Tab-separated table of C-alpha atoms in Angstrom:
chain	number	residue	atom	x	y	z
K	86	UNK	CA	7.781	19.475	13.078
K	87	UNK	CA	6.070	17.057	10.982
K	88	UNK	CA	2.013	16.939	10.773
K	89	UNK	CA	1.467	13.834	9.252
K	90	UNK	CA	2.664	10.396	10.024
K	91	UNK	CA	3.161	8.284	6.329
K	92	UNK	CA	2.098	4.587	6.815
K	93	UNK	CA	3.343	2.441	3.729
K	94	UNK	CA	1.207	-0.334	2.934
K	95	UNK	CA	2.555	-2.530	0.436
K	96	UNK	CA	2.114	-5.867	-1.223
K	97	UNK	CA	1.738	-7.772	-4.574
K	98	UNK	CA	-1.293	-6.569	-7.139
K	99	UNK	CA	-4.058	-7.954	-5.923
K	100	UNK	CA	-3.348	-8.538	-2.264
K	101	UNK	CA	-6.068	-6.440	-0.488
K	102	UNK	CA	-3.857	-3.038	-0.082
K	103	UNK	CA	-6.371	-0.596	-1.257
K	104	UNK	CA	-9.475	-2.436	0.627
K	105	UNK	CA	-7.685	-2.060	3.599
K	106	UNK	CA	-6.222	1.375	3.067
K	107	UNK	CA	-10.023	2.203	3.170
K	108	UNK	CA	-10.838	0.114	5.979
K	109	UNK	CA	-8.333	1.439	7.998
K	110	UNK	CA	-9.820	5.357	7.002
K	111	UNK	CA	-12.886	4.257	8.405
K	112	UNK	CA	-11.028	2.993	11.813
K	113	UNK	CA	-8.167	5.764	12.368
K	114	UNK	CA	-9.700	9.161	12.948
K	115	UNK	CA	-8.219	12.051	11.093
K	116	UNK	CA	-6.469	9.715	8.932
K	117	UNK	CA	-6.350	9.715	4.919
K	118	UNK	CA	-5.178	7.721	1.876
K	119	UNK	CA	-3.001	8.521	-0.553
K	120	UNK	CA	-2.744	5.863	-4.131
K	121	UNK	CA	0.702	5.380	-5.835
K	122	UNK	CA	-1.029	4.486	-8.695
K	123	UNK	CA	-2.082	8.603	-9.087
K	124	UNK	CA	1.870	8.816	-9.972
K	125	UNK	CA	1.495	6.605	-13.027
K	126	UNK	CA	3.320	8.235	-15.552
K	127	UNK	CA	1.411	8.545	-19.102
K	128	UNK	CA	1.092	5.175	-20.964
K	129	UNK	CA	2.926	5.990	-23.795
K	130	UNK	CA	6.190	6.482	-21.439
K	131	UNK	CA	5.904	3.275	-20.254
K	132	UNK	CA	8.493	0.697	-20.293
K	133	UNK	CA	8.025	-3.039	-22.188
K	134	UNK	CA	8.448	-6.430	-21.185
K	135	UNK	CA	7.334	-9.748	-22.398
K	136	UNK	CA	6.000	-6.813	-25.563
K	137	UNK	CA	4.047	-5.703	-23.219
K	138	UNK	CA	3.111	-2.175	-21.682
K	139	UNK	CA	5.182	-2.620	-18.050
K	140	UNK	CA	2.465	-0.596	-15.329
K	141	UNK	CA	4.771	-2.629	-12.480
K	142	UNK	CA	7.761	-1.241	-12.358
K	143	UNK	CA	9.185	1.695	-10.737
K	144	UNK	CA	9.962	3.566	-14.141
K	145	UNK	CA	6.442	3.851	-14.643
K	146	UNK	CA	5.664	5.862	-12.095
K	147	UNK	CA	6.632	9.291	-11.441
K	148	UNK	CA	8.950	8.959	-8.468
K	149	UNK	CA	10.018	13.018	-8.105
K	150	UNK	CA	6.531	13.866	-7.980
K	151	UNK	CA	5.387	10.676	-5.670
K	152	UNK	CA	8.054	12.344	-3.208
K	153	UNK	CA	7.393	15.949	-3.507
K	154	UNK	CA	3.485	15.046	-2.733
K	155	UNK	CA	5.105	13.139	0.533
K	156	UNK	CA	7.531	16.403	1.876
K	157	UNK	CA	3.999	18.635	1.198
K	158	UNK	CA	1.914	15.759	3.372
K	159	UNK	CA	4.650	16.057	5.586
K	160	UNK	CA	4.155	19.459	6.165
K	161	UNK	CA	0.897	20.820	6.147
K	162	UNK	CA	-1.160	17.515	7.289
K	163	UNK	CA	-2.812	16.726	4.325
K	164	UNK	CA	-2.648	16.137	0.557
K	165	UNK	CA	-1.653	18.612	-1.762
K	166	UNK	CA	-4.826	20.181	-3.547
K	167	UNK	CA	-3.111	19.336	-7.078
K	168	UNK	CA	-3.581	15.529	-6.497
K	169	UNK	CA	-6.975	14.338	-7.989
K	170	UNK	CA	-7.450	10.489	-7.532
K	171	UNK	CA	-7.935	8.389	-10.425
K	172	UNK	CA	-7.457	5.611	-8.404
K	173	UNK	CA	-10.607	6.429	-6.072
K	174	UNK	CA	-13.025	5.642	-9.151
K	175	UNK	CA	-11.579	2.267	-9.563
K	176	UNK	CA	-14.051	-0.751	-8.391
K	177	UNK	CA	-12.684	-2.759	-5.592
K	178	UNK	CA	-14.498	-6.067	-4.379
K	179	UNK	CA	-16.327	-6.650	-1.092
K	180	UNK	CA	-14.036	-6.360	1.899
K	181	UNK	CA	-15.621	-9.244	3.703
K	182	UNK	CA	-15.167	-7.839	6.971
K	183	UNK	CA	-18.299	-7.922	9.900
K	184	UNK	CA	-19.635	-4.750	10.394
K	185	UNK	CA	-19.620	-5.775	14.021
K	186	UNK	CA	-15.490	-6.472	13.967
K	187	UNK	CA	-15.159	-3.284	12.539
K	188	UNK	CA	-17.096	-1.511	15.427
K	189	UNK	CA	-15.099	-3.044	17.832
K	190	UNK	CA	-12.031	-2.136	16.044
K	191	UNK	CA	-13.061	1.443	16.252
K	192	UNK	CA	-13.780	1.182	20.008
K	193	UNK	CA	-10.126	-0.315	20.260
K	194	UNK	CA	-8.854	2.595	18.939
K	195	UNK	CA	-10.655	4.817	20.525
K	196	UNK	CA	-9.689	3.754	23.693
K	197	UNK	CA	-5.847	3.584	22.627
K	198	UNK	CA	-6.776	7.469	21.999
K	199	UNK	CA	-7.626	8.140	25.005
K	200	UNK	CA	-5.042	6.125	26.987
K	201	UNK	CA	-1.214	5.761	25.538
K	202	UNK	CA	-2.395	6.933	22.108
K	203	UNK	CA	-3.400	10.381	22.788
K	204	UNK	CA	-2.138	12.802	20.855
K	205	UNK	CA	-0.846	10.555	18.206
K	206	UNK	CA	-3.865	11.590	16.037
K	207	UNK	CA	-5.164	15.221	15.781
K	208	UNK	CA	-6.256	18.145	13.768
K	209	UNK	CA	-2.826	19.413	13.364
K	210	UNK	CA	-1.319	15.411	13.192
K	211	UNK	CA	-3.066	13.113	10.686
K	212	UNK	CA	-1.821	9.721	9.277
K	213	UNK	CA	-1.746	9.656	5.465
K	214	UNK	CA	-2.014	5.874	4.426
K	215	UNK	CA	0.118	5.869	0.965
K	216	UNK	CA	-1.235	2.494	-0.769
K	217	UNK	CA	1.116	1.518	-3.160
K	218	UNK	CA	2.804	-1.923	-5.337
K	219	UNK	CA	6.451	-0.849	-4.580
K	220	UNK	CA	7.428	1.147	-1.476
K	221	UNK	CA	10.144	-1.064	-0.185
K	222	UNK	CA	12.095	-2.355	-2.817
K	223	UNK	CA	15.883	-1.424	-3.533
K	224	UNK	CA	14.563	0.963	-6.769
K	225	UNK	CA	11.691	3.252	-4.892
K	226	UNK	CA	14.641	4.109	-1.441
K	227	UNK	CA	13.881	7.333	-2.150
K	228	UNK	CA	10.270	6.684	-1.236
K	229	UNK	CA	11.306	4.069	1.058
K	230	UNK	CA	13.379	6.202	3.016
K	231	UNK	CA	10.415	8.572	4.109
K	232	UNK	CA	7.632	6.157	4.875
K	233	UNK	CA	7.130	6.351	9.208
K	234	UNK	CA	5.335	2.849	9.445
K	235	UNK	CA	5.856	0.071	7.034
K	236	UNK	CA	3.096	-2.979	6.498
K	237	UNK	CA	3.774	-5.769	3.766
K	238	UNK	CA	0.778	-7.682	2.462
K	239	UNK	CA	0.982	-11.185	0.956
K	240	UNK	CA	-0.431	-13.446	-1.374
K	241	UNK	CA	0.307	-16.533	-3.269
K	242	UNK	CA	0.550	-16.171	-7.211
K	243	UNK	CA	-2.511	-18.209	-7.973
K	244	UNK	CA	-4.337	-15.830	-5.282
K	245	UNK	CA	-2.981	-12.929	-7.179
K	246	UNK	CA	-3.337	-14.244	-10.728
K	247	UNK	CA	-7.324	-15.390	-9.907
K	248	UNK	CA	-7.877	-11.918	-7.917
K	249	UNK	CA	-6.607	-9.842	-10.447
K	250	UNK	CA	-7.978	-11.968	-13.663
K	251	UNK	CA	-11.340	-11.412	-12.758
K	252	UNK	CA	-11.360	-6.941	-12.156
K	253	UNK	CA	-13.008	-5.681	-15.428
K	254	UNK	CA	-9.362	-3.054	-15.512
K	255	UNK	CA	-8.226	0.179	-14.523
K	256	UNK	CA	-8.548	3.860	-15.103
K	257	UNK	CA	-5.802	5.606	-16.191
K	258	UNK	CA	-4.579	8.828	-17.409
K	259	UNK	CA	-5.915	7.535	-21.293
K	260	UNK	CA	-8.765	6.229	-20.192
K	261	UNK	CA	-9.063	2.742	-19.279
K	262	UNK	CA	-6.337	-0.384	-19.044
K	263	UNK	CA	-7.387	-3.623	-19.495
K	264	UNK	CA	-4.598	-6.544	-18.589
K	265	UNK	CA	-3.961	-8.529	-21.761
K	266	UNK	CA	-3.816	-12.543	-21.921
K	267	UNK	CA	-0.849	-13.221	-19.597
K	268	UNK	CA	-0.342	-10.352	-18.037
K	269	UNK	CA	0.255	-11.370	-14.369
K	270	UNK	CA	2.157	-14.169	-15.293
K	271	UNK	CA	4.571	-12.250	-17.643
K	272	UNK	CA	4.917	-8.604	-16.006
K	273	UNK	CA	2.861	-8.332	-12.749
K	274	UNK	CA	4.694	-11.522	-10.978
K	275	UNK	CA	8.032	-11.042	-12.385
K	276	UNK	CA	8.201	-7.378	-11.363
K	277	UNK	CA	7.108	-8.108	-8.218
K	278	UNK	CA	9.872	-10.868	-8.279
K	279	UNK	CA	12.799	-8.677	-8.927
K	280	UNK	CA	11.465	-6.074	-6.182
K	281	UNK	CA	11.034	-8.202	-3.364
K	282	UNK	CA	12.735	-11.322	-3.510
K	283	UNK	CA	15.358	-10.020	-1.143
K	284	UNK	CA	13.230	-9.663	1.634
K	285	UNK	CA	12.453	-13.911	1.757
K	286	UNK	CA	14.478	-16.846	2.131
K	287	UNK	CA	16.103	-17.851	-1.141
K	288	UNK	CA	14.124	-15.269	-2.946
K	289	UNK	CA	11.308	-17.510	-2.938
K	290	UNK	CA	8.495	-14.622	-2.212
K	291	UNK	CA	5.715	-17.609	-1.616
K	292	UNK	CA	8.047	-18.958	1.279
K	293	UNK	CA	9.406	-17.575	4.727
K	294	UNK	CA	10.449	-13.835	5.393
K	295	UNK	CA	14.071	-13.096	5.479
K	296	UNK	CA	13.254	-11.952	9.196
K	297	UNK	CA	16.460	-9.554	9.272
K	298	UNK	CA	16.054	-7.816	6.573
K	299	UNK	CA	12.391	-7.044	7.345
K	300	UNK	CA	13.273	-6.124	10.751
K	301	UNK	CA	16.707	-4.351	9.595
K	302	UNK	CA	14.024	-2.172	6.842
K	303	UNK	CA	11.627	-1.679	9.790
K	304	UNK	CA	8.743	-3.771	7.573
K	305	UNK	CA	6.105	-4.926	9.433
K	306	UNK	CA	5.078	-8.241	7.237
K	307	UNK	CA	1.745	-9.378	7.585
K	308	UNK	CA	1.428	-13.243	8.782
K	309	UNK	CA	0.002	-16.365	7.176
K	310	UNK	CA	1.121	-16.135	4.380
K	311	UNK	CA	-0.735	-14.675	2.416
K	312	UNK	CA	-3.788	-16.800	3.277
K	313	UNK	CA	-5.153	-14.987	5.796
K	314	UNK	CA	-9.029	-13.285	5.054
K	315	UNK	CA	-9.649	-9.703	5.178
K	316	UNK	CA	-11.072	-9.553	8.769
K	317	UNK	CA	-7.409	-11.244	10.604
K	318	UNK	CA	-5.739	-9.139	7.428
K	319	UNK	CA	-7.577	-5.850	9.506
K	320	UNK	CA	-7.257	-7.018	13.134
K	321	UNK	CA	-3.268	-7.820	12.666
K	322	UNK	CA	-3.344	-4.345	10.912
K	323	UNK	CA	-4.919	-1.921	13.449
K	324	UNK	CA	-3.264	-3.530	17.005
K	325	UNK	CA	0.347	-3.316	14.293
K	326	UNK	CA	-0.687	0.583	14.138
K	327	UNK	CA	-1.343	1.432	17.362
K	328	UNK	CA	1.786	-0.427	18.709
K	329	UNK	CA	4.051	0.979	16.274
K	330	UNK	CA	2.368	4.565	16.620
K	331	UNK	CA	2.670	4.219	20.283
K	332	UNK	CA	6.708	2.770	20.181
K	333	UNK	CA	8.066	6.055	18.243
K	334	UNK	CA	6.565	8.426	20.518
K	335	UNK	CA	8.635	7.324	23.112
């Protein structure tokens, strides 16, 4: 029997994934977060394009060990005591989110708990929230394939390019990335590109979901188009858990 329920939540760079990864921590009791970017694989194995180091694509990440960490999370509830996160000491900005919507939140879910939700969540049944840039595209099935809940953020290039332009960089396995002139426009956007254009009309990822094959993947795509703020980003997030949650235990 599993002891962890794996929610995938997914989305361009820049799109609010790891703000609410940690929002939804503080919501969902006995819940945890797990970063693909810990599964970065060292720079110097990294792939080019534009002549530039590629950090969004799936060959530079460590997809064997990405899915070994899930099977362990699978079965013993929580992550494996190799895994130290990088990730956690990067700076994210301000989520922007009422203290007062996220108390009410909590009380939502806490009385979801105690009505059709108990039991979902336990001691011996956490959900491990795996934030990560590709989860659902055609290259990462593997990874795909063993995700429970699936949540798709959005956002607009400029929105990414401006978001994403103004972090000071990233820690990484060297030491510390910082993007390059360019960089969003020439790998970040593309590779998101190739990934996900299947899943929208035309492959125009700024325009309307392909609603089949979101539905036919089981991905849960977040509405408005990427315009939405963090708060309606949350609320959409937490009822799509506790629905979803509630839906496969029947």
């Amino acid at each position: 029997m599993s002891r962890a329920t794996i929610l995938g939540l997914s989305g361009p760079s820049s799109s609010g994934k790891t703000t609410l990864a940690r929002l939804l921590r503080s919501i969902f009791p006995h819940t945890l977060v797990l970063h693909e970017d810990d599964f970065y694989r060292p720079e110097e194995q990294l792939p080019f394009r534009a002549g530039l180091r590629d950090w969004d694509c799936a060959a530079a990440l460590d997809i064997p060990a990405l899915v070994n960490a899930l099977s362990f999370i699978r079965e013993n509830g929580r992550l494996p005591d190799w895994l130290v996160s990088k990730e956690d000491r990067n700076s994210i900005g301000e989520h922007g989110v009422p203290l007062n919507t996220i108390a009410k939140l909590k009380d939502s879910v806490k009385a979801w708990m105690q009505g059709s939700g108990k039991g979902m969540l336990n001691q011996s049944r956490a959900m491990v929230i795996l934030d990560g840039f590709l989860l659902f595209g055609e290259s990462v099935r593997e990874v795909r394939e063993v995700i429970d809940i699936k949540m798709l953020l959005r956002v607009k290039f400029a929105g990414a390019k401006e978001r994403r332009e103004k972090r000071s960089g990233y820690v990484t396995l060297e030491g510390f990335w910082e993007d390059p002139p360019g960089y969003v426009e020439k790998v970040v956007w593309p590779g998101y590109v190739e990934e996900h254009s299947f899943m929208f009309e035309g492959g125009d990822v700024d325009g309307t979901v392909n609603e089949k094959v979101v539905e036919d993947l089981g991905i849960h795509v977040c509405p408005g188009g990427g315009e939405w703020p963090m708060e309606k980003v949350l609320e959409w997030s937490v009822d799509s858990v506790m629905k979803t949650l509630s839906a496969h235990a029947r």
